[in-house]
XYZ file of N, CA and C in Angstrom:
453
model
N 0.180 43.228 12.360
C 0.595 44.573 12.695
C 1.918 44.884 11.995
N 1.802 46.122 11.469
C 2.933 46.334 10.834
C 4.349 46.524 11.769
N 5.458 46.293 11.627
C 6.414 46.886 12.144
C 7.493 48.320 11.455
N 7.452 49.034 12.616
C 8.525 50.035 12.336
C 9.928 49.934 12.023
N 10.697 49.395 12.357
C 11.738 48.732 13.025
C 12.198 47.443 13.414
N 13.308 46.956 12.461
C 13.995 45.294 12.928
C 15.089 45.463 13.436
N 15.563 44.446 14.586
C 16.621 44.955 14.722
C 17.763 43.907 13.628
N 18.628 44.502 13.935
C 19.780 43.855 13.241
C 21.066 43.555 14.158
N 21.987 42.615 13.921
C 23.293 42.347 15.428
C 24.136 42.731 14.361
N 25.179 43.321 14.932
C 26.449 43.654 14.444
C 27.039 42.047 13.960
N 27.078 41.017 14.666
C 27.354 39.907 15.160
C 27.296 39.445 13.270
N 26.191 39.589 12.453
C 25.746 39.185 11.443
C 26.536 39.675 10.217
N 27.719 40.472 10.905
C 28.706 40.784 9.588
C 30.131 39.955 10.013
N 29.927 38.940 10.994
C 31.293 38.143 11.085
C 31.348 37.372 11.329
N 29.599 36.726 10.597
C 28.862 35.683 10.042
C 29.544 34.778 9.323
N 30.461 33.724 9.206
C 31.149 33.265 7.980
C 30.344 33.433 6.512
N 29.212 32.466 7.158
C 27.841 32.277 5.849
C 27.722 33.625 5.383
N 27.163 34.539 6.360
C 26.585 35.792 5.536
C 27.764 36.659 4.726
N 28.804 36.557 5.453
C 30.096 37.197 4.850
C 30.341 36.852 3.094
N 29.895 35.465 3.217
C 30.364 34.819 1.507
C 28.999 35.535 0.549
N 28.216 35.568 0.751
C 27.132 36.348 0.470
C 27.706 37.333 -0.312
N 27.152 37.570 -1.848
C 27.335 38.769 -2.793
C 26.533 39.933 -2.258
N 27.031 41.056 -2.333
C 26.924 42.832 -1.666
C 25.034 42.416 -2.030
N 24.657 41.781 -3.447
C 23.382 41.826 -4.126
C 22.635 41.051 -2.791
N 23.242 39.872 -2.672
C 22.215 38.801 -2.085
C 22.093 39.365 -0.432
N 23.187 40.137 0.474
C 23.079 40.131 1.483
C 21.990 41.419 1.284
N 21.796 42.408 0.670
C 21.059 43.870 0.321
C 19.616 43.097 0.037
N 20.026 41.619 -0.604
C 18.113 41.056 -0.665
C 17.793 40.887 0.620
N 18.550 40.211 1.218
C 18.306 39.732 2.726
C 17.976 40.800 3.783
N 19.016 41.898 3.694
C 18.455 42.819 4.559
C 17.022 43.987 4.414
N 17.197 43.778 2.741
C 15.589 44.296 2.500
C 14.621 43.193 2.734
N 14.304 41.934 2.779
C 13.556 41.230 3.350
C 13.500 41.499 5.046
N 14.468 41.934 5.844
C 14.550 41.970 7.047
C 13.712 43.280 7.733
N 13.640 44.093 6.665
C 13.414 45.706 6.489
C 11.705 45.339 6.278
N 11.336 44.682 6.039
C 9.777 44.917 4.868
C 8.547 45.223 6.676
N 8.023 45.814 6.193
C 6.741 46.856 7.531
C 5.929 45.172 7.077
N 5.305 44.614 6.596
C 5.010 43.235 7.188
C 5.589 42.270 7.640
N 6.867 42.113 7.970
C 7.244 40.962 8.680
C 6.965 40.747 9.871
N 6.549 39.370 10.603
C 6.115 39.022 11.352
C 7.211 38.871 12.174
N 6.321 38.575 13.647
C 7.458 38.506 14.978
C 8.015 37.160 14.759
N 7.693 36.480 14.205
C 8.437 35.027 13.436
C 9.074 34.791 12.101
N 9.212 36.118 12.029
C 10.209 36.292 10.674
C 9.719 35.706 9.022
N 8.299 35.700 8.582
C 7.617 35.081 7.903
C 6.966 36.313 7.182
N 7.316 36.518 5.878
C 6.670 37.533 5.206
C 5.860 36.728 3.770
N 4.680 37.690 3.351
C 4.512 36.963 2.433
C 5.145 37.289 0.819
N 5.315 36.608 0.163
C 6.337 36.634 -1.299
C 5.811 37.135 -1.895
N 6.383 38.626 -2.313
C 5.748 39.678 -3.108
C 7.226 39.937 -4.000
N 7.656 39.384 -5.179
C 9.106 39.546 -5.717
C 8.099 40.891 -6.618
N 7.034 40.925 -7.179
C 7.188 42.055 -7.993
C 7.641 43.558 -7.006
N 6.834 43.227 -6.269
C 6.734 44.839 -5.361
C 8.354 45.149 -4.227
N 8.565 44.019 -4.841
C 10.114 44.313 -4.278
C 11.193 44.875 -5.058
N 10.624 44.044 -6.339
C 11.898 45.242 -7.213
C 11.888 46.632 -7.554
N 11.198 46.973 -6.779
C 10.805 48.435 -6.611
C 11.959 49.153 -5.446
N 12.283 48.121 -4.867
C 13.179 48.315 -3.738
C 14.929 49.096 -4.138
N 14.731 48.716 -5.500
C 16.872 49.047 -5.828
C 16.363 48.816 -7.557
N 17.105 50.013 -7.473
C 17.178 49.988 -9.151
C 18.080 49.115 -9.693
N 17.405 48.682 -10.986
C 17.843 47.244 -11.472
C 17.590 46.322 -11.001
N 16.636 45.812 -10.078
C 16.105 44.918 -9.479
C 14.943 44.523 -10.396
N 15.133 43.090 -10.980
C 13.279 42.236 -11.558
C 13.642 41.052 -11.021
N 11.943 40.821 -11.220
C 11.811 39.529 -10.589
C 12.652 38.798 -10.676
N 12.888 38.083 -12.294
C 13.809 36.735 -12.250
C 15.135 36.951 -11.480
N 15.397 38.377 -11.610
C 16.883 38.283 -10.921
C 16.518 38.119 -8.594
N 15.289 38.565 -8.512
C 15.240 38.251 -7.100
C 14.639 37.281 -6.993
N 14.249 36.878 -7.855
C 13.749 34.597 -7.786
C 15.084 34.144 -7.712
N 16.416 34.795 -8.650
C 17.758 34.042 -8.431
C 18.011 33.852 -7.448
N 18.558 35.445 -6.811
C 19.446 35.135 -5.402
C 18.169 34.942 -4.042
N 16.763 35.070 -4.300
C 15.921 33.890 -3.279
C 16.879 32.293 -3.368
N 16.792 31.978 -4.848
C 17.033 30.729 -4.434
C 18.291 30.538 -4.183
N 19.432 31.079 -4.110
C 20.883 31.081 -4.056
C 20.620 31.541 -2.405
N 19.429 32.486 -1.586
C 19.934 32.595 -0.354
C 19.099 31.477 0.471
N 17.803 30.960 -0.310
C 17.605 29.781 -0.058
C 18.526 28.171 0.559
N 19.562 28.288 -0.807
C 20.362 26.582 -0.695
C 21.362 27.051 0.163
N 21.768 28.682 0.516
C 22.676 28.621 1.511
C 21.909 28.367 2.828
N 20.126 28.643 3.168
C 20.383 28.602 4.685
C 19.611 30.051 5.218
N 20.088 30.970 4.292
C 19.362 32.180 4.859
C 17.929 32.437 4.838
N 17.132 31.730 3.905
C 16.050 32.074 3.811
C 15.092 30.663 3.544
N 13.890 30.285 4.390
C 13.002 29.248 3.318
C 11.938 29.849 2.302
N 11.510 29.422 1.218
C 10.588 29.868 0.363
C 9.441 28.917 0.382
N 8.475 29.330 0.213
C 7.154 27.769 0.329
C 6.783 29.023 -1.160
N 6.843 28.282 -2.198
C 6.173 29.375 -3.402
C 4.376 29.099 -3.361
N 3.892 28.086 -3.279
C 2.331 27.382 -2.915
C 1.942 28.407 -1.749
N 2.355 28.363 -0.853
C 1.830 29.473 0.322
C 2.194 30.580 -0.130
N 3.255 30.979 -1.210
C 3.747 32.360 -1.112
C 3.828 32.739 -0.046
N 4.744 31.831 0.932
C 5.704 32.743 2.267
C 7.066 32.428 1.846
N 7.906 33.127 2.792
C 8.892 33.591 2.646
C 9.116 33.586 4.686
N 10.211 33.077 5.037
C 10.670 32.736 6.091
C 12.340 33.002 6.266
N 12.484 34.159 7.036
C 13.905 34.614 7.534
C 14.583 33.557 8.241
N 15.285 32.714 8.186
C 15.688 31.629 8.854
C 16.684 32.304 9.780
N 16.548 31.768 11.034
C 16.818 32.730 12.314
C 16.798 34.070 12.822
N 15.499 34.712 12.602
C 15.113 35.959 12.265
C 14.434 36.012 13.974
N 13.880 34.971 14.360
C 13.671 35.304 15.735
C 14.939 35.183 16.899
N 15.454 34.738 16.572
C 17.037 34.792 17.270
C 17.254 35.621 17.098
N 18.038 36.367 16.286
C 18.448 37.480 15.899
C 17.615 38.879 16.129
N 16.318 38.649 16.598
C 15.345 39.526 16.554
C 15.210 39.751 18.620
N 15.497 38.581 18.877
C 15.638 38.456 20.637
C 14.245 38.509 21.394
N 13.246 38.836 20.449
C 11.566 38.938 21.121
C 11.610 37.993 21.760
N 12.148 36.514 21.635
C 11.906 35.247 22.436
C 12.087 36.138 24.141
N 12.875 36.277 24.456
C 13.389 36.828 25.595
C 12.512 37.789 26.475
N 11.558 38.536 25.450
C 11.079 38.904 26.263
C 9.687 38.914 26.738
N 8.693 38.711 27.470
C 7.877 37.885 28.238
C 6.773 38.620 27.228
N 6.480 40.103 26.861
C 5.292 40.733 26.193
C 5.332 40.596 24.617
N 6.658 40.503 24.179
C 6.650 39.680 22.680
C 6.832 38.063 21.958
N 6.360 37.464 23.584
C 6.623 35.981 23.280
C 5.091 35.844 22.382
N 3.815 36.255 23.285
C 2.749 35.940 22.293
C 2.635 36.517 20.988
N 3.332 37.483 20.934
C 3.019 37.963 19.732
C 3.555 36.893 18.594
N 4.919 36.375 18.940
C 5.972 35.318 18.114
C 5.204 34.362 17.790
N 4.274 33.719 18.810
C 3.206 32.380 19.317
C 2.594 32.927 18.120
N 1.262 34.253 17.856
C 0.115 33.245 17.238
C 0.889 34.182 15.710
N 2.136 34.666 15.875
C 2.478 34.843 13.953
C 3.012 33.310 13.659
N 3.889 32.478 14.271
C 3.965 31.317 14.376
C 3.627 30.807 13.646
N 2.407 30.765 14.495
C 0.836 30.085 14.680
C -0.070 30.108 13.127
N 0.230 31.488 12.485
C -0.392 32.096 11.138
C 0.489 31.255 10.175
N 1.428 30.588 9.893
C 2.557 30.210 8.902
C 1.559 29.083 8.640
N 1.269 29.088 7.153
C 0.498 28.290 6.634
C 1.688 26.843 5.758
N 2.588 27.248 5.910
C 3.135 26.288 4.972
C 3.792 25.222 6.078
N 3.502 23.810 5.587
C 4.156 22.688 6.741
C 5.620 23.107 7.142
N 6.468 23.235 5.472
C 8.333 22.814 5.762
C 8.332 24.468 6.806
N 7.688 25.172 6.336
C 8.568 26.778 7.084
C 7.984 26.490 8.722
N 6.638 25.630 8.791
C 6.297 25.337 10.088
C 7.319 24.628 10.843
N 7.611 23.616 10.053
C 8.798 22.840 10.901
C 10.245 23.406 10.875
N 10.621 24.232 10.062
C 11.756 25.061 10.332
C 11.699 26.009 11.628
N 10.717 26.668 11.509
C 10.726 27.316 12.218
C 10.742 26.825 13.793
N 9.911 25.737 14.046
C 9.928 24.545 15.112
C 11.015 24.590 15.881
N 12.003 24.058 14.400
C 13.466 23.673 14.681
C 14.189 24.464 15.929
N 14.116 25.989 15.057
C 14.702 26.876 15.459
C 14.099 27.542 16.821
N 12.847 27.084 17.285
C 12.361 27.499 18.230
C 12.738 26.507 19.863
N 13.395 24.828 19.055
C 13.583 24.385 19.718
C 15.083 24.695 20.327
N 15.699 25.081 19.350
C 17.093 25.411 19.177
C 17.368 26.627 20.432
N 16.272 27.351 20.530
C 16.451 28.808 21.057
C 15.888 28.222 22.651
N 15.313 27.119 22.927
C 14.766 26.424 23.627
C 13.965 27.462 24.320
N 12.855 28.174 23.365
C 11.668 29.004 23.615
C 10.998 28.479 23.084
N 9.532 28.962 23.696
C 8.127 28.960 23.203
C 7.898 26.941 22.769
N 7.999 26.342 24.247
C 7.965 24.927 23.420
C 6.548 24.512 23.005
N 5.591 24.965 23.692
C 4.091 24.778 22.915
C 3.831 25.414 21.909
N 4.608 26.116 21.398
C 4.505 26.882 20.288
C 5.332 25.705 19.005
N 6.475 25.369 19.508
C 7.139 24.175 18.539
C 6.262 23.251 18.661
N 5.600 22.935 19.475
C 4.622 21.875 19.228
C 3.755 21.693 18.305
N 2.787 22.971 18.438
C 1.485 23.198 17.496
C 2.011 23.107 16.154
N 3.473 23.673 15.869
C 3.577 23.661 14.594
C 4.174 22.451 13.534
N 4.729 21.897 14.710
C 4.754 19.816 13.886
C 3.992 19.597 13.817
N 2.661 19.540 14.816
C 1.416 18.830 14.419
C 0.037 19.605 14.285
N 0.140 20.695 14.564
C -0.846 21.629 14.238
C -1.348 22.116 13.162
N -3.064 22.809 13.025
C -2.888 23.596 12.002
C -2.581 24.945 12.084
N -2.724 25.848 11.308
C -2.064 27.269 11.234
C -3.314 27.787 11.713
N -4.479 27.408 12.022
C -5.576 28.098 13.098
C -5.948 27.613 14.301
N -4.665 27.049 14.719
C -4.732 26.562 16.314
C -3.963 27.524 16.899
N -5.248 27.838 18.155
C -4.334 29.407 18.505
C -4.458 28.643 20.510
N -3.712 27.715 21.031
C -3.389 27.668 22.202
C -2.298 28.523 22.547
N -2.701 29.255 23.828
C -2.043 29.889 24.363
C -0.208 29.121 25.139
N 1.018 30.292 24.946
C 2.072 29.125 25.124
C 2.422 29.074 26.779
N 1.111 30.451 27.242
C 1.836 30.329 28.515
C 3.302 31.357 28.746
């Protein structure tokens, strides 16, 4: 399902990390945050052509750069084989954990992340938020079409 609307925290401009971030790389990040497919688990799939459509002067190689520059900082995982793309703490920041009618939705987009490392990142961070723990489960040892309910 597409989304209308992400939210964003004020909190994320006094970010140390995001602060060091070039005006370019944080404007990639928040247009990744922006895109009508991202999932309630923060997992979009990697479309760099149809993005440089997004800001003039934008091509690929230059948003393969700062992917991988927001990559080694932390902000983002890339699986290029799955072609996903994973907001690293995008459900934190997003707060759906919290609330009881967008927990399943978080569960089976989760649940859809075909790539192992963004599975177990995401895990991480689910353990971190200490939500959805059958949901961190399925995705260490699960496949991406195991759809148990988290409860």
């Amino acid at each position: 399902m597409a989304r209308n609307y992400v939210t964003s925290t004020t909190t994320l401009w006094a970010d140390e990390d995001f602060i060091e971030l070039t005006p370019q790389q944080q404007a990639l990040y928040q247009m990744l945050k922006g895109q009508r497919e991202i999932s309630a688990a923060g997992t979009l799939p990697l479309r760099v052509r149809r993005w440089t459509r997004t800001a003039k002067g934008w091509t690929p190689d230059l948003i393969d750069a700062e992917l991988t520059v927001l990559e080694a900082l932390g902000h983002v995982a890339v699986d290029r084989d799955t072609e996903e793309v994973l907001i690293v703490k995008f459900v934190k920041f997003d707060g759906g954990y919290r609330n009881e009618k967008r927990r399943p939705v978080i569960d089976e987009a989760a649940r859809d992340v075909m790539s192992p490392r963004l599975r177990g990142i995401l895990a991480s961070e689910l353990d971190a938020l200490n939500a959805l723990p059958d949901t961190a489960s399925a995705l260490r040892g699960g496949n991406p079409s195991d759809r148990a309910s988290d409860g």
